[in-house]
Amino acid sequence: MKKTNKNSLGIIAILSLVIAAVCSLTACSDDLDVQQSYPFTVEVMPYADKIAKGQTVELRFEIKPEGNYANTLYTIRYFQYDGEGSLKLVDGPVLVNNDRVLLESKTFRLNYTAKSADSHKFLVVVEDLCNGQHTSSNVAMTFMFNSASNDE
């Protein structure tokens, strides 16, 4: 009886070691999973909702990522749906419809200048471009300005 218990314990010990070895070998991977892109939001300060031809409205933005990766690159682009106007990065270039421009900071300002007396509507997209990857995440925001007369 004692010999049977010793054999059973020996078999259980060997099976436990084999199972532990198999689990440890299958759990390891040479790939290091490093997160380089974090979800983010974009906060916009309140702004005027009416604009007249020739008038400029400043839009203030701040990108708020959920994590921090030092080499994150953000770009901005826009698409104008209604009205005619120009959108310019303060201390930067005038944006061209659907062309990406690199943002140099997580806080930035845009000036929208109306070139018509119509109502204006445009979409601004901020994108997080992952280094060396073909993926990105983005935040899209629509801005609308009603027409205002110049004498108000």
PDB file of C-alpha atoms in Angstrom:
ATOM      1  CA  MET A   1       0.000   0.000   0.000  1.00  0.00           C
ATOM      2  CA  LYS A   2       2.815   2.396   0.841  1.00  0.00           C
ATOM      3  CA  LYS A   3       4.496   1.627  -2.478  1.00  0.00           C
ATOM      4  CA  THR A   4       1.300   2.516  -4.395  1.00  0.00           C
ATOM      5  CA  ASN A   5       1.040   5.861  -2.575  1.00  0.00           C
ATOM      6  CA  LYS A   6       4.699   6.631  -3.337  1.00  0.00           C
ATOM      7  CA  ASN A   7       4.175   5.792  -7.027  1.00  0.00           C
ATOM      8  CA  SER A   8       1.001   7.908  -7.121  1.00  0.00           C
ATOM      9  CA  LEU A   9       2.768  10.859  -5.498  1.00  0.00           C
ATOM     10  CA  GLY A  10       5.702  10.488  -7.900  1.00  0.00           C
ATOM     11  CA  ILE A  11       3.394  10.433 -10.930  1.00  0.00           C
ATOM     12  CA  ILE A  12       1.446  13.441  -9.649  1.00  0.00           C
ATOM     13  CA  ALA A  13       4.693  15.352  -9.042  1.00  0.00           C
ATOM     14  CA  ILE A  14       5.998  14.567 -12.535  1.00  0.00           C
ATOM     15  CA  LEU A  15       2.662  15.509 -14.151  1.00  0.00           C
ATOM     16  CA  SER A  16       2.622  18.783 -12.181  1.00  0.00           C
ATOM     17  CA  LEU A  17       6.124  19.650 -13.385  1.00  0.00           C
ATOM     18  CA  VAL A  18       5.232  18.809 -16.997  1.00  0.00           C
ATOM     19  CA  ILE A  19       2.052  20.933 -16.829  1.00  0.00           C
ATOM     20  CA  ALA A  20       3.965  23.837 -15.249  1.00  0.00           C
ATOM     21  CA  ALA A  21       6.665  23.620 -17.914  1.00  0.00           C
ATOM     22  CA  VAL A  22       4.124  23.531 -20.754  1.00  0.00           C
ATOM     23  CA  CYS A  23       2.210  26.491 -19.305  1.00  0.00           C
ATOM     24  CA  SER A  24       5.331  28.586 -18.817  1.00  0.00           C
ATOM     25  CA  LEU A  25       6.615  27.873 -22.323  1.00  0.00           C
ATOM     26  CA  THR A  26       3.318  28.702 -24.028  1.00  0.00           C
ATOM     27  CA  ALA A  27       2.748  31.861 -21.981  1.00  0.00           C
ATOM     28  CA  CYS A  28       6.020  33.491 -23.066  1.00  0.00           C
ATOM     29  CA  SER A  29       6.290  35.588 -26.185  1.00  0.00           C
ATOM     30  CA  ASP A  30       9.193  37.465 -27.699  1.00  0.00           C
ATOM     31  CA  ASP A  31       6.836  40.271 -28.735  1.00  0.00           C
ATOM     32  CA  LEU A  32       6.769  43.166 -26.323  1.00  0.00           C
ATOM     33  CA  ASP A  33       3.385  44.864 -26.390  1.00  0.00           C
ATOM     34  CA  VAL A  34       4.048  48.599 -26.117  1.00  0.00           C
ATOM     35  CA  GLN A  35       1.089  50.927 -26.438  1.00  0.00           C
ATOM     36  CA  GLN A  36       1.978  53.897 -28.624  1.00  0.00           C
ATOM     37  CA  SER A  37      -1.470  55.297 -29.293  1.00  0.00           C
ATOM     38  CA  TYR A  38      -3.881  56.325 -26.569  1.00  0.00           C
ATOM     39  CA  PRO A  39      -7.498  57.387 -26.910  1.00  0.00           C
ATOM     40  CA  PHE A  40      -7.882  61.139 -26.655  1.00  0.00           C
ATOM     41  CA  THR A  41     -10.468  63.883 -26.538  1.00  0.00           C
ATOM     42  CA  VAL A  42     -10.305  67.446 -27.797  1.00  0.00           C
ATOM     43  CA  GLU A  43     -11.726  70.242 -25.670  1.00  0.00           C
ATOM     44  CA  VAL A  44     -12.906  73.448 -27.336  1.00  0.00           C
ATOM     45  CA  MET A  45     -13.435  76.707 -25.468  1.00  0.00           C
ATOM     46  CA  PRO A  46     -16.799  78.464 -26.022  1.00  0.00           C
ATOM     47  CA  TYR A  47     -16.963  80.605 -29.156  1.00  0.00           C
ATOM     48  CA  ALA A  48     -19.333  83.018 -30.927  1.00  0.00           C
ATOM     49  CA  ASP A  49     -22.050  81.339 -33.002  1.00  0.00           C
ATOM     50  CA  LYS A  50     -22.618  84.235 -35.435  1.00  0.00           C
ATOM     51  CA  ILE A  51     -20.215  85.633 -37.975  1.00  0.00           C
ATOM     52  CA  ALA A  52     -20.364  88.411 -40.600  1.00  0.00           C
ATOM     53  CA  LYS A  53     -18.440  88.641 -43.851  1.00  0.00           C
ATOM     54  CA  GLY A  54     -14.851  89.693 -43.090  1.00  0.00           C
ATOM     55  CA  GLN A  55     -15.159  88.853 -39.383  1.00  0.00           C
ATOM     56  CA  THR A  56     -12.756  86.430 -37.648  1.00  0.00           C
ATOM     57  CA  VAL A  57     -13.643  84.036 -34.825  1.00  0.00           C
ATOM     58  CA  GLU A  58     -10.939  82.408 -32.713  1.00  0.00           C
ATOM     59  CA  LEU A  59     -11.341  78.744 -31.758  1.00  0.00           C
ATOM     60  CA  ARG A  60      -9.190  77.439 -28.875  1.00  0.00           C
ATOM     61  CA  PHE A  61      -8.408  73.716 -28.591  1.00  0.00           C
ATOM     62  CA  GLU A  62      -6.686  71.382 -26.152  1.00  0.00           C
ATOM     63  CA  ILE A  63      -5.903  67.715 -26.862  1.00  0.00           C
ATOM     64  CA  LYS A  64      -6.384  65.506 -23.773  1.00  0.00           C
ATOM     65  CA  PRO A  65      -4.830  62.027 -24.246  1.00  0.00           C
ATOM     66  CA  GLU A  66      -5.707  59.233 -21.783  1.00  0.00           C
ATOM     67  CA  GLY A  67      -2.052  58.129 -21.678  1.00  0.00           C
ATOM     68  CA  ASN A  68       1.307  59.632 -22.459  1.00  0.00           C
ATOM     69  CA  TYR A  69       3.579  58.511 -25.262  1.00  0.00           C
ATOM     70  CA  ALA A  70       6.418  60.961 -25.896  1.00  0.00           C
ATOM     71  CA  ASN A  71       6.533  60.505 -29.695  1.00  0.00           C
ATOM     72  CA  THR A  72       2.833  60.975 -30.413  1.00  0.00           C
ATOM     73  CA  LEU A  73       2.170  63.095 -33.497  1.00  0.00           C
ATOM     74  CA  TYR A  74      -1.107  64.958 -33.962  1.00  0.00           C
ATOM     75  CA  THR A  75      -2.337  66.409 -37.223  1.00  0.00           C
ATOM     76  CA  ILE A  76      -5.307  68.567 -38.142  1.00  0.00           C
ATOM     77  CA  ARG A  77      -7.391  68.863 -41.297  1.00  0.00           C
ATOM     78  CA  TYR A  78     -10.751  70.382 -42.142  1.00  0.00           C
ATOM     79  CA  PHE A  79     -13.533  70.252 -44.704  1.00  0.00           C
ATOM     80  CA  GLN A  80     -15.876  73.183 -45.410  1.00  0.00           C
ATOM     81  CA  TYR A  81     -19.516  72.205 -46.075  1.00  0.00           C
ATOM     82  CA  ASP A  82     -21.343  75.546 -46.178  1.00  0.00           C
ATOM     83  CA  GLY A  83     -20.278  79.123 -46.652  1.00  0.00           C
ATOM     84  CA  GLU A  84     -16.929  80.416 -47.788  1.00  0.00           C
ATOM     85  CA  GLY A  85     -14.075  81.194 -45.432  1.00  0.00           C
ATOM     86  CA  SER A  86     -10.521  80.434 -44.404  1.00  0.00           C
ATOM     87  CA  LEU A  87      -9.179  78.558 -41.417  1.00  0.00           C
ATOM     88  CA  LYS A  88      -5.696  79.420 -40.143  1.00  0.00           C
ATOM     89  CA  LEU A  89      -3.570  78.056 -37.335  1.00  0.00           C
ATOM     90  CA  VAL A  90      -2.596  81.024 -35.162  1.00  0.00           C
ATOM     91  CA  ASP A  91       1.188  81.327 -35.642  1.00  0.00           C
ATOM     92  CA  GLY A  92       0.921  78.782 -38.455  1.00  0.00           C
ATOM     93  CA  PRO A  93      -0.302  78.161 -41.994  1.00  0.00           C
ATOM     94  CA  VAL A  94      -3.693  78.695 -43.570  1.00  0.00           C
ATOM     95  CA  LEU A  95      -5.303  75.258 -43.785  1.00  0.00           C
ATOM     96  CA  VAL A  96      -6.224  73.840 -47.186  1.00  0.00           C
ATOM     97  CA  ASN A  97      -9.421  71.775 -47.455  1.00  0.00           C
ATOM     98  CA  ASN A  98      -8.630  68.124 -46.529  1.00  0.00           C
ATOM     99  CA  ASP A  99      -4.834  68.625 -46.283  1.00  0.00           C
ATOM    100  CA  ARG A 100      -3.185  67.397 -43.081  1.00  0.00           C
ATOM    101  CA  VAL A 101      -1.025  69.801 -41.076  1.00  0.00           C
ATOM    102  CA  LEU A 102       1.223  68.693 -38.210  1.00  0.00           C
ATOM    103  CA  LEU A 103       0.322  70.195 -34.837  1.00  0.00           C
ATOM    104  CA  GLU A 104       3.329  71.277 -32.787  1.00  0.00           C
ATOM    105  CA  SER A 105       1.498  71.403 -29.463  1.00  0.00           C
ATOM    106  CA  LYS A 106      -1.469  69.827 -27.670  1.00  0.00           C
ATOM    107  CA  THR A 107      -2.922  73.320 -27.250  1.00  0.00           C
ATOM    108  CA  PHE A 108      -3.568  75.362 -30.354  1.00  0.00           C
ATOM    109  CA  ARG A 109      -5.793  78.093 -31.768  1.00  0.00           C
ATOM    110  CA  LEU A 110      -7.532  78.428 -35.119  1.00  0.00           C
ATOM    111  CA  ASN A 111      -8.857  81.635 -36.681  1.00  0.00           C
ATOM    112  CA  TYR A 112     -11.857  81.257 -38.972  1.00  0.00           C
ATOM    113  CA  THR A 113     -12.481  84.262 -41.232  1.00  0.00           C
ATOM    114  CA  ALA A 114     -15.772  84.479 -43.121  1.00  0.00           C
ATOM    115  CA  LYS A 115     -15.463  85.393 -46.806  1.00  0.00           C
ATOM    116  CA  SER A 116     -19.216  85.355 -47.470  1.00  0.00           C
ATOM    117  CA  ALA A 117     -22.365  86.592 -45.752  1.00  0.00           C
ATOM    118  CA  ASP A 118     -23.837  83.067 -45.710  1.00  0.00           C
ATOM    119  CA  SER A 119     -24.036  80.641 -42.806  1.00  0.00           C
ATOM    120  CA  HIS A 120     -20.859  78.610 -42.367  1.00  0.00           C
ATOM    121  CA  LYS A 121     -20.334  74.945 -41.508  1.00  0.00           C
ATOM    122  CA  PHE A 122     -17.079  72.979 -41.461  1.00  0.00           C
ATOM    123  CA  LEU A 123     -15.611  69.825 -39.986  1.00  0.00           C
ATOM    124  CA  VAL A 124     -12.286  69.813 -38.098  1.00  0.00           C
ATOM    125  CA  VAL A 125     -10.503  66.465 -37.606  1.00  0.00           C
ATOM    126  CA  VAL A 126      -7.614  65.974 -35.167  1.00  0.00           C
ATOM    127  CA  GLU A 127      -5.703  62.730 -35.726  1.00  0.00           C
ATOM    128  CA  ASP A 128      -3.176  60.810 -33.632  1.00  0.00           C
ATOM    129  CA  LEU A 129      -0.724  59.240 -36.055  1.00  0.00           C
ATOM    130  CA  CYS A 130       1.118  56.209 -34.679  1.00  0.00           C
ATOM    131  CA  ASN A 131       4.826  56.127 -35.517  1.00  0.00           C
ATOM    132  CA  GLY A 132       5.536  53.512 -38.177  1.00  0.00           C
ATOM    133  CA  GLN A 133       2.002  52.156 -38.064  1.00  0.00           C
ATOM    134  CA  HIS A 134      -0.764  52.617 -40.598  1.00  0.00           C
ATOM    135  CA  THR A 135      -3.412  53.236 -37.986  1.00  0.00           C
ATOM    136  CA  SER A 136      -4.660  56.376 -36.357  1.00  0.00           C
ATOM    137  CA  SER A 137      -7.416  57.504 -34.079  1.00  0.00           C
ATOM    138  CA  ASN A 138      -9.255  60.748 -34.611  1.00  0.00           C
ATOM    139  CA  VAL A 139     -11.717  63.215 -33.132  1.00  0.00           C
ATOM    140  CA  ALA A 140     -14.065  64.986 -35.568  1.00  0.00           C
ATOM    141  CA  MET A 141     -15.857  68.220 -34.606  1.00  0.00           C
ATOM    142  CA  THR A 142     -18.394  70.221 -36.606  1.00  0.00           C
ATOM    143  CA  PHE A 143     -18.480  74.015 -36.290  1.00  0.00           C
ATOM    144  CA  MET A 144     -21.456  76.111 -37.423  1.00  0.00           C
ATOM    145  CA  PHE A 145     -21.793  79.876 -37.592  1.00  0.00           C
ATOM    146  CA  ASN A 146     -25.035  81.645 -38.435  1.00  0.00           C
ATOM    147  CA  SER A 147     -24.925  84.714 -40.626  1.00  0.00           C
ATOM    148  CA  ALA A 148     -24.680  88.040 -38.848  1.00  0.00           C
ATOM    149  CA  SER A 149     -24.931  91.454 -40.472  1.00  0.00           C
ATOM    150  CA  ASN A 150     -21.912  93.792 -40.297  1.00  0.00           C
ATOM    151  CA  ASP A 151     -23.901  96.499 -38.494  1.00  0.00           C
ATOM    152  CA  GLU A 152     -24.783  94.417 -35.388  1.00  0.00           C
TER     153      GLU A 152
END
